[in-house]
Amino acid sequence: MRHVLQLNREVGRALAELHQALLRGDSPLPRAVLELVAAYVSGLNSCRYCYGVHAATARAYGVAEELLEALVADLERAPVDPRLRVLLGYLRTLTLSPARLTAADAQAVFAAGWSERELHDAILVACLYNFMNRLLDGHGCTGAPELWAARGKDLAERGYAPLVDALR
């Protein structure tokens, strides 16, 4: 992935800064939820690299591996808090059929107790990972379990700032 971002350093640096701002910056959503969203969207898109890395990062924040797999396989039957299920349902529609979203979908998220800012941050992360999934899949990046685990551990411990620094 670093190679892909270095092909156009200015854009690569902007993307790395966006990751740092969205996933480690000021947000009412906990890091575990932000990383779960990154992994969930990537799983829906079948992006092996992003799903592998962000599933490992989410696990480092305490999200069970079985939960992520269950969410991607069948959100309605996954053993998840009903409130989170509503938010992830919104993001699933945004990812797989965005033209089908309606005001009622957003109202359901708010009725479940999420704030407008929480929904906004979740949408931003989902949008970023829809983009990153296509960027990395387009370049043939898949990775392997050892890489995903190492990268996930590093992201949980140090965030995205080292990637920003590497692209300066």
Coordinates of C-alpha atoms in Angstrom, one line a residue:
M1 CA 0.0 0.0 0.0
R2 CA 2.8 2.4 0.8
H3 CA 4.1 1.9 -2.8
V4 CA 0.7 2.8 -4.2
L5 CA 0.5 6.0 -2.1
Q6 CA 4.0 7.0 -3.2
L7 CA 3.1 6.9 -6.9
N8 CA 1.6 10.3 -6.4
R9 CA 3.1 11.6 -3.1
E10 CA 0.9 14.7 -2.8
V11 CA -2.3 12.7 -3.1
G12 CA -0.8 9.8 -1.1
R13 CA 0.1 12.2 1.8
A14 CA -3.4 13.8 1.6
L15 CA -5.0 10.3 1.9
A16 CA -2.7 9.4 4.8
E17 CA -3.7 12.7 6.6
L18 CA -7.3 11.9 6.0
H19 CA -6.9 8.5 7.6
Q20 CA -5.2 10.1 10.6
A21 CA -7.9 12.8 10.9
L22 CA -10.9 10.4 10.5
L23 CA -9.7 7.3 12.4
R24 CA -7.5 8.9 15.1
G25 CA -8.7 12.5 15.3
D26 CA -11.6 14.1 17.2
S27 CA -14.7 11.9 16.9
P28 CA -17.5 10.9 19.3
L29 CA -17.1 7.4 17.9
P30 CA -14.6 5.2 19.7
R31 CA -11.6 3.9 17.7
A32 CA -12.9 0.4 17.9
V33 CA -16.1 1.4 16.1
L34 CA -14.2 3.5 13.5
E35 CA -12.0 0.5 12.7
L36 CA -15.0 -1.9 12.8
V37 CA -16.6 0.4 10.1
A38 CA -13.4 0.3 8.0
A39 CA -13.3 -3.5 8.3
Y40 CA -17.0 -3.9 7.7
V41 CA -17.2 -1.8 4.6
S42 CA -14.0 -3.5 3.3
G43 CA -15.6 -6.9 4.0
L44 CA -18.7 -6.0 2.1
N45 CA -16.5 -4.9 -0.8
S46 CA -14.4 -8.1 -0.6
C47 CA -11.2 -6.1 -0.3
R48 CA -8.8 -8.6 1.2
Y49 CA -6.1 -6.1 2.1
C50 CA -8.3 -3.5 3.8
Y51 CA -10.5 -6.1 5.5
G52 CA -7.5 -8.0 6.8
V53 CA -5.7 -4.9 8.1
H54 CA -8.7 -3.2 9.7
A55 CA -10.1 -6.4 11.1
A56 CA -6.7 -6.9 12.8
T57 CA -6.8 -3.3 14.0
A58 CA -10.4 -3.6 15.3
R59 CA -9.3 -6.8 17.1
A60 CA -6.5 -4.9 18.8
Y61 CA -9.2 -2.5 20.1
G62 CA -11.2 -5.5 21.5
V63 CA -13.6 -6.3 18.6
A64 CA -14.0 -10.1 18.3
E65 CA -12.9 -11.7 15.0
E66 CA -16.1 -13.8 15.0
L67 CA -18.2 -10.7 15.2
L68 CA -16.7 -9.1 12.2
E69 CA -17.1 -12.2 10.2
A70 CA -20.7 -12.6 11.3
L71 CA -21.5 -8.9 10.4
V72 CA -20.2 -9.3 6.9
A73 CA -21.9 -12.6 6.4
D74 CA -25.3 -11.6 7.7
L75 CA -25.8 -8.3 9.6
E76 CA -29.4 -9.2 10.6
R77 CA -28.3 -12.4 12.4
A78 CA -24.9 -11.2 13.8
P79 CA -24.7 -11.1 17.6
V80 CA -24.3 -7.3 17.8
D81 CA -25.9 -4.5 19.8
P82 CA -29.2 -3.5 18.0
R83 CA -28.1 0.1 18.1
L84 CA -24.9 -0.7 16.2
R85 CA -26.8 -3.0 13.8
V86 CA -28.9 0.1 12.7
L87 CA -25.8 2.2 12.0
L88 CA -24.1 -0.7 10.1
G89 CA -27.3 -1.3 8.1
Y90 CA -27.2 2.3 7.0
L91 CA -23.5 1.9 6.0
R92 CA -24.3 -1.3 4.2
T93 CA -26.9 0.4 2.1
L94 CA -24.5 3.3 1.5
T95 CA -21.8 0.9 0.3
L96 CA -23.9 -1.6 -1.8
S97 CA -26.8 0.5 -3.1
P98 CA -26.3 4.2 -2.1
A99 CA -29.2 5.5 -4.4
R100 CA -31.6 3.5 -2.2
L101 CA -30.8 5.6 0.9
T102 CA -33.7 7.8 2.1
A103 CA -34.3 10.3 4.9
A104 CA -36.1 7.5 6.7
D105 CA -32.8 5.5 6.8
A106 CA -31.1 8.4 8.6
Q107 CA -34.1 8.9 10.9
A108 CA -33.8 5.2 11.9
V109 CA -30.1 5.8 12.9
F110 CA -31.1 8.9 14.9
A111 CA -34.0 7.0 16.5
A112 CA -31.5 4.3 17.6
G113 CA -29.7 7.0 19.6
W114 CA -26.8 8.0 17.3
S115 CA -26.1 11.7 16.8
E116 CA -25.8 13.5 13.5
R117 CA -22.0 13.9 14.2
E118 CA -21.7 10.1 14.9
L119 CA -23.5 9.3 11.6
H120 CA -21.4 11.8 9.8
D121 CA -18.1 10.4 11.0
A122 CA -19.3 6.8 10.2
I123 CA -20.3 8.0 6.7
L124 CA -16.9 9.6 6.2
V125 CA -15.1 6.4 7.2
A126 CA -17.4 4.3 4.9
C127 CA -16.7 6.7 2.0
L128 CA -13.0 6.6 2.6
Y129 CA -12.9 2.8 2.6
N130 CA -15.1 2.4 -0.4
F131 CA -12.4 4.6 -2.1
M132 CA -9.5 2.8 -0.6
N133 CA -10.9 -0.6 -1.4
R134 CA -11.1 0.3 -5.1
L135 CA -7.7 1.9 -5.1
L136 CA -5.9 -1.1 -3.6
D137 CA -7.9 -3.7 -5.5
G138 CA -7.2 -1.8 -8.7
H139 CA -3.5 -2.1 -7.9
G140 CA -3.8 -5.8 -7.0
C141 CA -2.9 -5.3 -3.3
T142 CA -4.1 -8.3 -1.3
G143 CA -1.5 -8.9 1.4
A144 CA -1.4 -12.0 3.7
P145 CA -2.4 -12.8 7.3
E146 CA 1.1 -12.0 8.7
L147 CA 1.1 -8.6 7.0
W148 CA -2.5 -7.8 8.1
A149 CA -1.7 -8.7 11.7
A150 CA 1.5 -6.6 11.8
R151 CA -0.1 -3.7 10.1
G152 CA -3.2 -3.9 12.4
K153 CA -1.0 -4.0 15.5
D154 CA 1.0 -1.0 14.3
L155 CA -2.1 1.0 13.4
A156 CA -3.6 0.4 16.9
E157 CA -0.4 1.4 18.6
R158 CA 0.8 4.3 16.5
G159 CA -2.1 5.3 14.2
Y160 CA -1.6 6.7 10.8
A161 CA 0.9 9.5 11.6
P162 CA 4.0 7.3 10.6
L163 CA 2.4 6.9 7.1
V164 CA 1.9 10.6 6.9
D165 CA 5.5 11.2 7.9
A166 CA 6.8 8.6 5.3
L167 CA 5.0 10.5 2.5
R168 CA 6.5 13.9 3.4

